[in-house]
PDB file of C-alpha atoms in Angstrom:
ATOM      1  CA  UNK A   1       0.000   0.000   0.000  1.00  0.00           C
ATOM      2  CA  UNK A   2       1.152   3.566  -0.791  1.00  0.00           C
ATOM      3  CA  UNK A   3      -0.878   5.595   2.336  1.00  0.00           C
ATOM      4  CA  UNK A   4       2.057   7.581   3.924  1.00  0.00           C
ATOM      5  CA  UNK A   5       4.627   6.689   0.931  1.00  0.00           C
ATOM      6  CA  UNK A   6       4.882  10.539   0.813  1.00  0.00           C
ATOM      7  CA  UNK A   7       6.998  10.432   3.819  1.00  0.00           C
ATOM      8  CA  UNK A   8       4.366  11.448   6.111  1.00  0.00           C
ATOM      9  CA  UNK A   9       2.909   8.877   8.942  1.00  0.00           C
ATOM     10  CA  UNK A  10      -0.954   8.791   8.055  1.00  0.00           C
ATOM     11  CA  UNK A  11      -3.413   5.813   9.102  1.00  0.00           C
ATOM     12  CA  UNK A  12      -5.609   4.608   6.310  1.00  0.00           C
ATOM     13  CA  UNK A  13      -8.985   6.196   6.440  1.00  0.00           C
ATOM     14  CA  UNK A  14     -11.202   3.434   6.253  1.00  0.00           C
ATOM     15  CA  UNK A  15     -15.111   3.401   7.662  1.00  0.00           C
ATOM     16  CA  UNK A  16     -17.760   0.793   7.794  1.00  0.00           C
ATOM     17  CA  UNK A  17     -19.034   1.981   4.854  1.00  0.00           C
ATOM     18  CA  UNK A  18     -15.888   1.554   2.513  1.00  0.00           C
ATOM     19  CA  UNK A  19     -16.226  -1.933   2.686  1.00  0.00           C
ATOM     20  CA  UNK A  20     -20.180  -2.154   2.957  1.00  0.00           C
ATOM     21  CA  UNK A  21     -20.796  -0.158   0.092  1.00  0.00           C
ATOM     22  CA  UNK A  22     -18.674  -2.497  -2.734  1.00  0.00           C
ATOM     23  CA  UNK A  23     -19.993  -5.426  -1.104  1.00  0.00           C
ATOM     24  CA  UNK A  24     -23.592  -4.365  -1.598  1.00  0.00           C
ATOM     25  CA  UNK A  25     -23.101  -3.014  -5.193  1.00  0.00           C
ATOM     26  CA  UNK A  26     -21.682  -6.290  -6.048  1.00  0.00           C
ATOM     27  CA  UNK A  27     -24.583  -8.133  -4.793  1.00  0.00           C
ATOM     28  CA  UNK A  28     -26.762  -5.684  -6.429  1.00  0.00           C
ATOM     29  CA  UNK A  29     -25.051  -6.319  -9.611  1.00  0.00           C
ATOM     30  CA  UNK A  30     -25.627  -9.915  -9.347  1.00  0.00           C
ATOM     31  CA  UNK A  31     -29.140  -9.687  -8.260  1.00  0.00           C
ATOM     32  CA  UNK A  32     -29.916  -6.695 -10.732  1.00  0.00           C
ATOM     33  CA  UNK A  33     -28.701  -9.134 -13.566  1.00  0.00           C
ATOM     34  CA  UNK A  34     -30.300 -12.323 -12.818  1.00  0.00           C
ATOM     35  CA  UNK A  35     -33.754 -10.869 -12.772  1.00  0.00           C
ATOM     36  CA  UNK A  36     -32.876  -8.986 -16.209  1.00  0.00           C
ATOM     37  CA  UNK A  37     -33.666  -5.488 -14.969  1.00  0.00           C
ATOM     38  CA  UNK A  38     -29.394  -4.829 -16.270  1.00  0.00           C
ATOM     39  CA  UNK A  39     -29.169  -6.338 -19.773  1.00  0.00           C
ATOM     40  CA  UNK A  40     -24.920  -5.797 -19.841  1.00  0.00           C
ATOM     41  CA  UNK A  41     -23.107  -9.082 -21.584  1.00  0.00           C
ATOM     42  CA  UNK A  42     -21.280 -10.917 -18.952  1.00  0.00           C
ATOM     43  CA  UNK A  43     -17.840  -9.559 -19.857  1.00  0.00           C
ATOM     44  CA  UNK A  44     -18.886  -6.199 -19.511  1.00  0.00           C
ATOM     45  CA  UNK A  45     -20.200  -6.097 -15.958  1.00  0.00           C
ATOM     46  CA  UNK A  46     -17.485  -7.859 -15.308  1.00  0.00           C
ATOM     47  CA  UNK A  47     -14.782  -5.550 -16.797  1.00  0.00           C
ATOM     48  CA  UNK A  48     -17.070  -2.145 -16.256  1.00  0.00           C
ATOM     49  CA  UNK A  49     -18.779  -2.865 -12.823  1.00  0.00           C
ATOM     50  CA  UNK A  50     -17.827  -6.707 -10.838  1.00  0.00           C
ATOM     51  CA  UNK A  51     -13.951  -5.831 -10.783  1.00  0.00           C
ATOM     52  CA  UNK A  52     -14.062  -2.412 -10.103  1.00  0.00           C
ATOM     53  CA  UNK A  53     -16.200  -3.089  -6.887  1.00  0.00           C
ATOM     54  CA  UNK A  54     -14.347  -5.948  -5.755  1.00  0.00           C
ATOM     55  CA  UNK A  55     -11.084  -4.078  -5.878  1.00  0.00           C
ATOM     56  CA  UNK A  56     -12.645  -1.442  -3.985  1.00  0.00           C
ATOM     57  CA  UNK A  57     -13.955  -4.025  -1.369  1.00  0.00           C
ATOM     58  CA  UNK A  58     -10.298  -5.570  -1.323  1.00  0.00           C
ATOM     59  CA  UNK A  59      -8.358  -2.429  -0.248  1.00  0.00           C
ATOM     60  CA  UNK A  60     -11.174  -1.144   1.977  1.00  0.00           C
ATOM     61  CA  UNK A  61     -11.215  -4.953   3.352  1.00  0.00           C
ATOM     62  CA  UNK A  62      -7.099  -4.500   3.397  1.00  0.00           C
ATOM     63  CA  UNK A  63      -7.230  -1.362   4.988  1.00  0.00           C
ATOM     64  CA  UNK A  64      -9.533  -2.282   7.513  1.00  0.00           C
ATOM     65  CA  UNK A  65      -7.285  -5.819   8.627  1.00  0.00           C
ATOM     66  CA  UNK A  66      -4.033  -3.613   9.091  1.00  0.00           C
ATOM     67  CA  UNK A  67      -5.235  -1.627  11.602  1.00  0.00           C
ATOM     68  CA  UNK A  68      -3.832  -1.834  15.111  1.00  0.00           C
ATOM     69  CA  UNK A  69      -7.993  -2.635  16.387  1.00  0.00           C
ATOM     70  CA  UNK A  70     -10.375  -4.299  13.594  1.00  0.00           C
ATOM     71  CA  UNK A  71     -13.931  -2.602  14.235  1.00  0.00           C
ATOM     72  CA  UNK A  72     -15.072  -3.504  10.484  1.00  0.00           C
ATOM     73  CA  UNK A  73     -17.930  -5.895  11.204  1.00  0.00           C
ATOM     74  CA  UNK A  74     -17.505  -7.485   7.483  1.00  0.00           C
ATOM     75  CA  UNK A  75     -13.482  -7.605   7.909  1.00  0.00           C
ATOM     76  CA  UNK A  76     -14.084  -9.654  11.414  1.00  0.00           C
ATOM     77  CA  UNK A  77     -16.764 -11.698   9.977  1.00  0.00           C
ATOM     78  CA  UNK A  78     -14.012 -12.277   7.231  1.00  0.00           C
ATOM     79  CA  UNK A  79     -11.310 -13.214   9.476  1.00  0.00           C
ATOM     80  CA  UNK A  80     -13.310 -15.222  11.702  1.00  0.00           C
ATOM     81  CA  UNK A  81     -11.768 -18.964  12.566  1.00  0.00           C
ATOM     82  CA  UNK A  82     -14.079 -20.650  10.656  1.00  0.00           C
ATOM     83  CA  UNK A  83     -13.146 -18.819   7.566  1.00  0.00           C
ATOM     84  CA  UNK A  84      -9.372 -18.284   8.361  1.00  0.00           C
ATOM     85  CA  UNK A  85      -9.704 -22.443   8.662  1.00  0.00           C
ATOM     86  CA  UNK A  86     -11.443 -22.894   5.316  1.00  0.00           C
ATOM     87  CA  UNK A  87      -9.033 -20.825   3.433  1.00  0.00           C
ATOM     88  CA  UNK A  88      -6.091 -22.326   4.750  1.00  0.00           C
ATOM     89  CA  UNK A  89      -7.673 -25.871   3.045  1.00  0.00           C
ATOM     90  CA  UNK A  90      -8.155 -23.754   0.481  1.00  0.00           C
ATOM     91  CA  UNK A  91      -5.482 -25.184  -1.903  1.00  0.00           C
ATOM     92  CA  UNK A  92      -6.041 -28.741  -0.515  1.00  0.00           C
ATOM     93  CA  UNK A  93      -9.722 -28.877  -1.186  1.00  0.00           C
ATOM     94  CA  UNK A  94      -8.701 -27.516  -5.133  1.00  0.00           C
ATOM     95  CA  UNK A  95      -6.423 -30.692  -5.024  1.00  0.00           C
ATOM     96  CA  UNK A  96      -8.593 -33.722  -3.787  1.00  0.00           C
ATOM     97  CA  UNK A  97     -11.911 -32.268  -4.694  1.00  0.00           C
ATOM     98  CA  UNK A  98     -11.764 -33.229  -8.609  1.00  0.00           C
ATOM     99  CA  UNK A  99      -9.967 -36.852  -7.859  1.00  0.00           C
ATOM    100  CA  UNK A 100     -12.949 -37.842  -5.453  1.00  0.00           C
ATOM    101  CA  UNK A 101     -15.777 -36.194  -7.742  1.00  0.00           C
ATOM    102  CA  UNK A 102     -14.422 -38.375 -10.333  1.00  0.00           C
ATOM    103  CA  UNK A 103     -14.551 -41.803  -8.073  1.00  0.00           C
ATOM    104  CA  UNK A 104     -18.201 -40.897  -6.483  1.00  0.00           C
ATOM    105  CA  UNK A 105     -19.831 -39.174  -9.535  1.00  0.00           C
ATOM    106  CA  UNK A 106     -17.571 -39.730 -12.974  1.00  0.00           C
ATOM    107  CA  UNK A 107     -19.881 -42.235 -14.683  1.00  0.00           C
ATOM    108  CA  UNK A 108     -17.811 -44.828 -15.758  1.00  0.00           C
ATOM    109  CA  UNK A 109     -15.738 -45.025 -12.469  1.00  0.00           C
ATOM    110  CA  UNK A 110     -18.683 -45.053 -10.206  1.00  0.00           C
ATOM    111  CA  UNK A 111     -20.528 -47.700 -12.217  1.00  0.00           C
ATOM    112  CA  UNK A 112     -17.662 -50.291 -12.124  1.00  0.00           C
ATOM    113  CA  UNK A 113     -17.014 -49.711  -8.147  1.00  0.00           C
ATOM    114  CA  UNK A 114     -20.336 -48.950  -6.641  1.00  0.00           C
ATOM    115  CA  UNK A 115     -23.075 -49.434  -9.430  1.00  0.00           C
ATOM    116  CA  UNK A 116     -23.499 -46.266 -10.470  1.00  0.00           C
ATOM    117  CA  UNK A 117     -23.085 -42.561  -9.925  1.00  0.00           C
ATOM    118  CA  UNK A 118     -23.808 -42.173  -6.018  1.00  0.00           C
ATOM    119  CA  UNK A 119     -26.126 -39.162  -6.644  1.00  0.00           C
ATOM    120  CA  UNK A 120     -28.497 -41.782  -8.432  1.00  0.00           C
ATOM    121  CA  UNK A 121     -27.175 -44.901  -6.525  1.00  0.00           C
ATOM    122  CA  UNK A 122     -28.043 -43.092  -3.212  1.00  0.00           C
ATOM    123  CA  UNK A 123     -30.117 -39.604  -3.486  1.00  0.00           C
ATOM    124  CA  UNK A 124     -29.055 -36.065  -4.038  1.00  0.00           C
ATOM    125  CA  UNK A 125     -28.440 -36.161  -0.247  1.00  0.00           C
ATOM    126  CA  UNK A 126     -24.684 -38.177  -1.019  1.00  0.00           C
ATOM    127  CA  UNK A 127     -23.759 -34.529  -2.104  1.00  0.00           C
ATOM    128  CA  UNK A 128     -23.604 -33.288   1.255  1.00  0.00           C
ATOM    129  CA  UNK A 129     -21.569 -37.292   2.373  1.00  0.00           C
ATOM    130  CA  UNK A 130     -18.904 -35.787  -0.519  1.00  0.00           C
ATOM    131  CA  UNK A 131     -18.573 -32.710   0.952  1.00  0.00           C
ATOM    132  CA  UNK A 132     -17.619 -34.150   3.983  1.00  0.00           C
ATOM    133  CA  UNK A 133     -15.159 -36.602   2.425  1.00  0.00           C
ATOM    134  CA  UNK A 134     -13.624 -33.546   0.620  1.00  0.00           C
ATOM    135  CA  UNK A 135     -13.184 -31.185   3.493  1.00  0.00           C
ATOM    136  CA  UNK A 136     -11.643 -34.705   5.498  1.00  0.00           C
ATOM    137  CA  UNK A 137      -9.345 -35.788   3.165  1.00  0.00           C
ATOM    138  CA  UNK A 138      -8.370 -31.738   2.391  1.00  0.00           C
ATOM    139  CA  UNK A 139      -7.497 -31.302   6.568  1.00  0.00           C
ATOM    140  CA  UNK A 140      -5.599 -34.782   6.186  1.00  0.00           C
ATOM    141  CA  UNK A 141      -3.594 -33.805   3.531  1.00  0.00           C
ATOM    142  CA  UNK A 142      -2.739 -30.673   4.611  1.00  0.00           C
ATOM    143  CA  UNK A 143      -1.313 -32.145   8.496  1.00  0.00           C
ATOM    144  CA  UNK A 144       0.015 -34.961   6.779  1.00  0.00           C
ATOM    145  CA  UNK A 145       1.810 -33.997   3.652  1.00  0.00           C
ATOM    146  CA  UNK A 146       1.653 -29.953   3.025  1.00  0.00           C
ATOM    147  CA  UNK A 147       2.906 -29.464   6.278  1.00  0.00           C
ATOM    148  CA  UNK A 148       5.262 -31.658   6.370  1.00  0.00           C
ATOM    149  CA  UNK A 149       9.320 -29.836   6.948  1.00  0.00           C
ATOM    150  CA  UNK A 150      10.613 -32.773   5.083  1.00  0.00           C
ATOM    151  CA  UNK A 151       8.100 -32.399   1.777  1.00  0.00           C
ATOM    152  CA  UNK A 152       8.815 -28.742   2.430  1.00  0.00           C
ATOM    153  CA  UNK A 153      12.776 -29.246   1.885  1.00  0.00           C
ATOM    154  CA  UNK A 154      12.797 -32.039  -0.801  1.00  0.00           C
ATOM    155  CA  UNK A 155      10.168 -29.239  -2.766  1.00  0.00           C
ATOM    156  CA  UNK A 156      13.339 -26.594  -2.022  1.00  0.00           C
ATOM    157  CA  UNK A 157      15.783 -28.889  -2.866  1.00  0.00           C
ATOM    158  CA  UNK A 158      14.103 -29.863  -6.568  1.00  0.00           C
ATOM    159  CA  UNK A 159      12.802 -25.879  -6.787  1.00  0.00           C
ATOM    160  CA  UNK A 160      16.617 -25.361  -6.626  1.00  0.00           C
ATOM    161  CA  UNK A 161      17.754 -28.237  -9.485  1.00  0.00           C
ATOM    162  CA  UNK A 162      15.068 -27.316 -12.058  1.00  0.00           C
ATOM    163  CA  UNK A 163      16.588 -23.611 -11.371  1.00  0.00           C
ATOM    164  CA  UNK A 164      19.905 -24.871 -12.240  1.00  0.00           C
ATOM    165  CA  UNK A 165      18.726 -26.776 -15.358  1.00  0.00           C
ATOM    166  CA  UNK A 166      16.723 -23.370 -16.485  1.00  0.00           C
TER     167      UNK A 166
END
C-alpha cells in the first residue's frame, strides 16, 4: 500500500461503509442481472462494474485488517476462525476435490465400483456425504503432507535443481 509513501505517517482512512458499500453493489449487480432489470453481456459487468467493486472491497477490506484494532464488522466476519480455517484448506480442497468427484460421480468409475453414480445410486443427499469426504481428506492432507518440513525441503531442494537446469 502507498498511504504515507509521501513520507508522512498517516493511518488509512477506512469506515464501515468503505467496505459495505462495494460489497452491496456487487450483490446488487448480481441480483440486478439475474432478474434482467441490467441487460450488460457478462464480460462487460465484469470488466465495467464486478472488478471495479471488488477491488474497492479488497483495499477497503485490506485497509480495515491492518489496523492496530479491527472494528469492520464485514473484515471480522471475514477473518473469523471458521473462515481463516477454510481458506487455509483452500489449496487442498482444489487438489482432492476433482480426484474424489471423479470416483463418487464420474460415470464410468462409479458404475464399475459402486453401481453407479452415487447421486443416483443413493439420493441427491450423497452430495452433502462428498462434501464431507472432501473437506476430510483436504485437513488430512494438509497435516500430513503440506505441512510436512521434510516435503517442504525435498520441494526446495528440486525448486533449486530445475533452477539450475533453467
Amino acid at each position: 500500500m502507498l498511504d504515507g509513501a509521501d513520507g508522512e505517517e498517516k493511518a488509512p482512512k477506512t469506515g464501515p461503509m468503505s467496505t459495505l458499500l462495494p460489497l452491496v453493489g456487487m450483490v446488487a449487480v448480481i441480483l440486478l442481472r439475474a432478474t434482467g432489470v441490467i441487460a450488460l453481456s457478462d464480460m462487460l459487468t465484469r470488466a465495467l462494474i464486478f472488478m471495479p467493486l471488488f477491488l474497492a472491497f479488497l483495499m477497503a477490506a485490506h485497509r480495515a485488517s491492518v489496523k492496530p484494532k479491527v472494528e469492520d464488522a464485514i473484515v471480522k466476519v471475514l477473518s473469523s476462525k471458521i473462515l481463516t480455517t477454510l481458506g487455509g484448506l483452500a489449496f487442498p480442497i482444489f487438489v482432492i476435490h476433482g480426484p474424489l468427484g471423479q470416483l463418487f460421480y464420474k460415470k464410468l468409475i462409479a458404475t464399475k465400483l459402486f453401481g453407479g453414480p452415487l447421486n443416483v445410486v443413493c439420493g441427491p443427499w450423497f452430495f452433502y456425504v462428498y462434501l464431507a469426504i472432501v473437506l476430510a481428506s483436504a485437513w488430512v492432507l494438509q497435516k500430513t503432507f503440506l505441512s510436512s518440513k521434510k516435503v517442504g525441503e525435498l520441494s526446495k531442494r528440486a525448486c533449486g535443481k530445475l533452477a539450475e537446469v533453467c
